[in-house]
Coordinates of N, CA and C in Angstrom, one line a residue:
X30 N 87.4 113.9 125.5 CA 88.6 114.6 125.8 C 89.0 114.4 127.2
X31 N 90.6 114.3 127.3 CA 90.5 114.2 128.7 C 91.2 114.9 129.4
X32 N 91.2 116.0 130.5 CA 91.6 116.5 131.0 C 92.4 116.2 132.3
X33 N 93.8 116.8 132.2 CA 94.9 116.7 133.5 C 94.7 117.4 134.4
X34 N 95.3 116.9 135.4 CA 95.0 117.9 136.5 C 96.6 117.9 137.0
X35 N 97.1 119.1 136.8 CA 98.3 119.7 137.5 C 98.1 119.6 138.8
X36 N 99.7 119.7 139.5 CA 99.2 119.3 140.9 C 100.8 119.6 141.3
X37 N 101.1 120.5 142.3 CA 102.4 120.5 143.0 C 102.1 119.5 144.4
X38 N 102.7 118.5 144.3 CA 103.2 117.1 145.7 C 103.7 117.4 146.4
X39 N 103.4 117.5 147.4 CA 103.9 117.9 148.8 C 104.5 117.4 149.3
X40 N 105.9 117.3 149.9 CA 107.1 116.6 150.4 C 106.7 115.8 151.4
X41 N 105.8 116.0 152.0 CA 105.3 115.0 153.1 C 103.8 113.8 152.4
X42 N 103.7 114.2 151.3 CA 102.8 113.1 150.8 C 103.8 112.2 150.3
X43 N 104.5 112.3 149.7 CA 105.8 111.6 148.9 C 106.1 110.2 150.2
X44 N 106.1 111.1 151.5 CA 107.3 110.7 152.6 C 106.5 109.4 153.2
X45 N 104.7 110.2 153.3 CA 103.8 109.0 153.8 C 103.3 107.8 153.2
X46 N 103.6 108.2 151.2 CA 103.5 106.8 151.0 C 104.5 106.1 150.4
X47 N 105.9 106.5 150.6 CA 106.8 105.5 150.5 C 106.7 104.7 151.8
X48 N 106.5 105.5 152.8 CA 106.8 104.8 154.5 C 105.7 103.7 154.6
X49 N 103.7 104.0 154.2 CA 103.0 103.4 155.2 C 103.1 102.3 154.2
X50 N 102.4 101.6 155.3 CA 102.4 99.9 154.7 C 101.0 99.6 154.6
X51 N 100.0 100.6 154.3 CA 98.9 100.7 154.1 C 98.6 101.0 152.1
X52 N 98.6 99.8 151.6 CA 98.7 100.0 149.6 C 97.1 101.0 149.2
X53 N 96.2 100.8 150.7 CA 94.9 102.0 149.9 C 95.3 103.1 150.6
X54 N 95.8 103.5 151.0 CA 96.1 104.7 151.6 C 95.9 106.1 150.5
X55 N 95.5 107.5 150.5 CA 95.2 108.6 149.5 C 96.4 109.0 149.2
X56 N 98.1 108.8 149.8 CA 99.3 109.0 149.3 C 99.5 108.3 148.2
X57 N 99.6 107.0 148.6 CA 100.0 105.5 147.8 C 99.2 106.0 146.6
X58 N 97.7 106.7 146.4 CA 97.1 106.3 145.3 C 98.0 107.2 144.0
X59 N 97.9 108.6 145.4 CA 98.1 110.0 144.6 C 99.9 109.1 143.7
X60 N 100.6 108.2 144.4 CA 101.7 108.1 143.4 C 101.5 107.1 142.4
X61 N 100.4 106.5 142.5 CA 99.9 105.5 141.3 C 99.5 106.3 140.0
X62 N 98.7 107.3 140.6 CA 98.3 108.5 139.6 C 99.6 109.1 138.8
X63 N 100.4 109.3 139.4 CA 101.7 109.6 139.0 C 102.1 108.9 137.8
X64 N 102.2 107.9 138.4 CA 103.1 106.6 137.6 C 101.8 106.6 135.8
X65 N 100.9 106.6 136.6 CA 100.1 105.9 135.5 C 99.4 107.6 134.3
X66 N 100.2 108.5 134.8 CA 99.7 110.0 134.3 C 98.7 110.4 134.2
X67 N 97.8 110.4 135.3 CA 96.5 110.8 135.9 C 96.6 112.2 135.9
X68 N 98.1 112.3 136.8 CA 98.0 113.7 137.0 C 99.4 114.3 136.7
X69 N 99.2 115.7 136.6 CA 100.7 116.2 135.8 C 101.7 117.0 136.9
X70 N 102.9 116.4 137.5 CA 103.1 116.8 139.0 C 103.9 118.4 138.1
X71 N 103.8 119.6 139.1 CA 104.4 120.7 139.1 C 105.1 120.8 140.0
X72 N 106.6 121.6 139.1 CA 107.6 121.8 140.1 C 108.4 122.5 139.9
X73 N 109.4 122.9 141.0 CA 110.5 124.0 140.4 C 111.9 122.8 140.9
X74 N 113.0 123.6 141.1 CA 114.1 123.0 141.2 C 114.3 123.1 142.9
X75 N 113.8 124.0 143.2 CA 113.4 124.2 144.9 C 112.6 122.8 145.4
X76 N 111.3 122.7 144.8 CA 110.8 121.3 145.5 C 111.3 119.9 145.1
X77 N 112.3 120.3 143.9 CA 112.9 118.5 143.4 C 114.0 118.7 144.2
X78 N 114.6 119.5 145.4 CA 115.7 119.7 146.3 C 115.0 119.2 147.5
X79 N 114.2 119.9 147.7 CA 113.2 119.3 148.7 C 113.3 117.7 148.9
X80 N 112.8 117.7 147.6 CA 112.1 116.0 147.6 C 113.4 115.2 147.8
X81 N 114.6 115.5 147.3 CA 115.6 114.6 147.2 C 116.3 114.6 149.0
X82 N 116.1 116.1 149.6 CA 116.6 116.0 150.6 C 116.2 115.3 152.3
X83 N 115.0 115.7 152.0 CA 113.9 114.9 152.7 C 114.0 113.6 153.0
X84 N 114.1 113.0 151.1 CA 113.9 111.5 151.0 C 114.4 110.6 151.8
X85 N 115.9 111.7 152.1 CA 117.5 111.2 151.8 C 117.7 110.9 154.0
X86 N 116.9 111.4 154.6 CA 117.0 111.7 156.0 C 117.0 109.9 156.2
X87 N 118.0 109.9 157.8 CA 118.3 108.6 157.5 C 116.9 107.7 158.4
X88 N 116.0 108.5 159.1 CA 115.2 108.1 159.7 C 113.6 107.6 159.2
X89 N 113.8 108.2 157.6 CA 112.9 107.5 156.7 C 113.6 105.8 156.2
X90 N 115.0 105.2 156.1 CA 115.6 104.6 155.9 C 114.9 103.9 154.5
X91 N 114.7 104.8 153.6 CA 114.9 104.6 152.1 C 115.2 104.3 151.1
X92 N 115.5 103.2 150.2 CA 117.1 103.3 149.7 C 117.0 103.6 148.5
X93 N 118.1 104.2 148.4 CA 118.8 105.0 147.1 C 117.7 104.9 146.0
X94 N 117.1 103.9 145.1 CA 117.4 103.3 144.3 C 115.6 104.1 143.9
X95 N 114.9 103.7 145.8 CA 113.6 104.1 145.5 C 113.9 106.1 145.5
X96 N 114.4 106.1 145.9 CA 114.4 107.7 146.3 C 114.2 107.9 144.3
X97 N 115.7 107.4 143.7 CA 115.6 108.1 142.4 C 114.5 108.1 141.3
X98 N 113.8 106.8 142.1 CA 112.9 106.3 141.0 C 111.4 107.2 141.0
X99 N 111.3 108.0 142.6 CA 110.6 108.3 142.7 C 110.5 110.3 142.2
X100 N 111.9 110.8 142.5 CA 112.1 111.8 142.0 C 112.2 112.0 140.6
X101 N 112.3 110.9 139.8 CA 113.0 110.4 138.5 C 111.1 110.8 137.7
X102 N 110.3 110.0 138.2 CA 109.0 109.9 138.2 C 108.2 111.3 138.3
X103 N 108.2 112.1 139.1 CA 108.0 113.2 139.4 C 108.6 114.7 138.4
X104 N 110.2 114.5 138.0 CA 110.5 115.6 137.3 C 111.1 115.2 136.1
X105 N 110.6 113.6 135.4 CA 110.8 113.7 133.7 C 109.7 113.5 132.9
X106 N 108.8 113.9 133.5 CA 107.5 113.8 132.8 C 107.5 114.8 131.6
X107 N 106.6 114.7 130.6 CA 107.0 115.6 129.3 C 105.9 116.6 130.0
X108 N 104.6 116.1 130.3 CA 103.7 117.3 130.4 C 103.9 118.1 131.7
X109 N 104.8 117.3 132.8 CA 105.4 118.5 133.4 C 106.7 119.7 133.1
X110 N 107.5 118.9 132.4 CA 108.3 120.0 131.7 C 107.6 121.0 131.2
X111 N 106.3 121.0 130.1 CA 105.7 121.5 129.2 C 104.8 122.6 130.5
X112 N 104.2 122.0 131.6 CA 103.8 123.0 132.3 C 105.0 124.0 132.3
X113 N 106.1 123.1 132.4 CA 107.2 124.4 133.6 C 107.2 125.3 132.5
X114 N 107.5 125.1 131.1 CA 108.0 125.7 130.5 C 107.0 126.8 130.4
X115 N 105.3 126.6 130.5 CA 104.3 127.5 129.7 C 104.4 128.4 131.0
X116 N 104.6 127.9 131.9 CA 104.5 129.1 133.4 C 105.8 130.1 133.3
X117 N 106.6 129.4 133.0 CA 108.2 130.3 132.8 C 107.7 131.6 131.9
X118 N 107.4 130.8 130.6 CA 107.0 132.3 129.5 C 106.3 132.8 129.6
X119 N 105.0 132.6 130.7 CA 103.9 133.2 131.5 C 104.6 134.4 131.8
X120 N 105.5 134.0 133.0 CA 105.8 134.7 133.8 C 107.2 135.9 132.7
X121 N 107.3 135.8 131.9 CA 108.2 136.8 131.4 C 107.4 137.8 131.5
X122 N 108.4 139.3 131.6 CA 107.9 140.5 131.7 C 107.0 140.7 130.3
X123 N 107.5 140.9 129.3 CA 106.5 141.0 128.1 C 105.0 140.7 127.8
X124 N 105.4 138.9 128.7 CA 103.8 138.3 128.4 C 102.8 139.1 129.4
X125 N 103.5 139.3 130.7 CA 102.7 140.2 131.8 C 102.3 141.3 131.6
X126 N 102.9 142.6 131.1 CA 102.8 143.5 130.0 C 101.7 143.4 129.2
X127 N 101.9 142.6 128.4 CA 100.4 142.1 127.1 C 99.4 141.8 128.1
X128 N 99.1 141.2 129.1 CA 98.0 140.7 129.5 C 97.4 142.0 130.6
X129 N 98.3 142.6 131.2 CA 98.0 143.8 132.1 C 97.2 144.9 130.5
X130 N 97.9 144.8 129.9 CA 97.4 146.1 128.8 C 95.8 145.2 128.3
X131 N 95.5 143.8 128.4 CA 94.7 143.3 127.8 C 93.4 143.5 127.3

C-alpha cells in the first residue's frame, strides 16, 4: 500500500527552486515530488494568491508560462482537491459537534 504525504509548500520553497541553478537541491526535489505525485500539496485560495503573487515579483524574473505551470501543478491535483474537500466537511459545524459529543 502506499501512502501520501500531504504537505502545505511554502512560498519561499517554490521561489528557491525555480531560481537556484543547483538540479539536487531539497527544493528542486520537493517539486519533482510534486510533478511525479510523491506528495499531495495542501492549500487554500490564500496560499495559491500567495504563490501567484510572489512568483510574479519582477526581481525573481520568471516568466509567465513557468509561474502557471507551476501553480497549475500545485492546485489541480485530484488528491489535493480531495484533501480540500475532506478538511472543508471536517471543518463543518455538525461534523465538529459529532466528534466533540464522540
Amino acid at each position: 500500500m502506499e501512502h501520501s504525504c500531504y504537505v502545505v509548500i511554502d512560498t519561499n520553497v517554490l521561489v528557491s527552486a525555480l531560481i537556484t541553478r543547483n538540479e539536487e537541491s531539497p527544493t528542486v526535489k520537493i517539486l519533482h515530488f510534486l510533478a511525479e505525485s510523491k506528495i499531495v500539496p495542501v492549500y487554500s485560495t490564500e496560499i495559491m494568491d500567495e504563490y501567484k503573487n510572489v512568483l510574479r515579483r519582477p526581481k525573481f524574473h520568471l516568466p509567465e508560462d513557468i509561474i502557471d505551470s507551476v501553480v497549475k501543478e500545485s492546485s489541480n491535483t485530484y488528491k489535493a482537491q480531495k484533501v480540500k474537500r475532506d478538511i472543508e466537511r471536517n471543518n463543518q459545524p455538525a461534523n465538529r459537534e459529532r466528534k466533540a459529543a464522540g
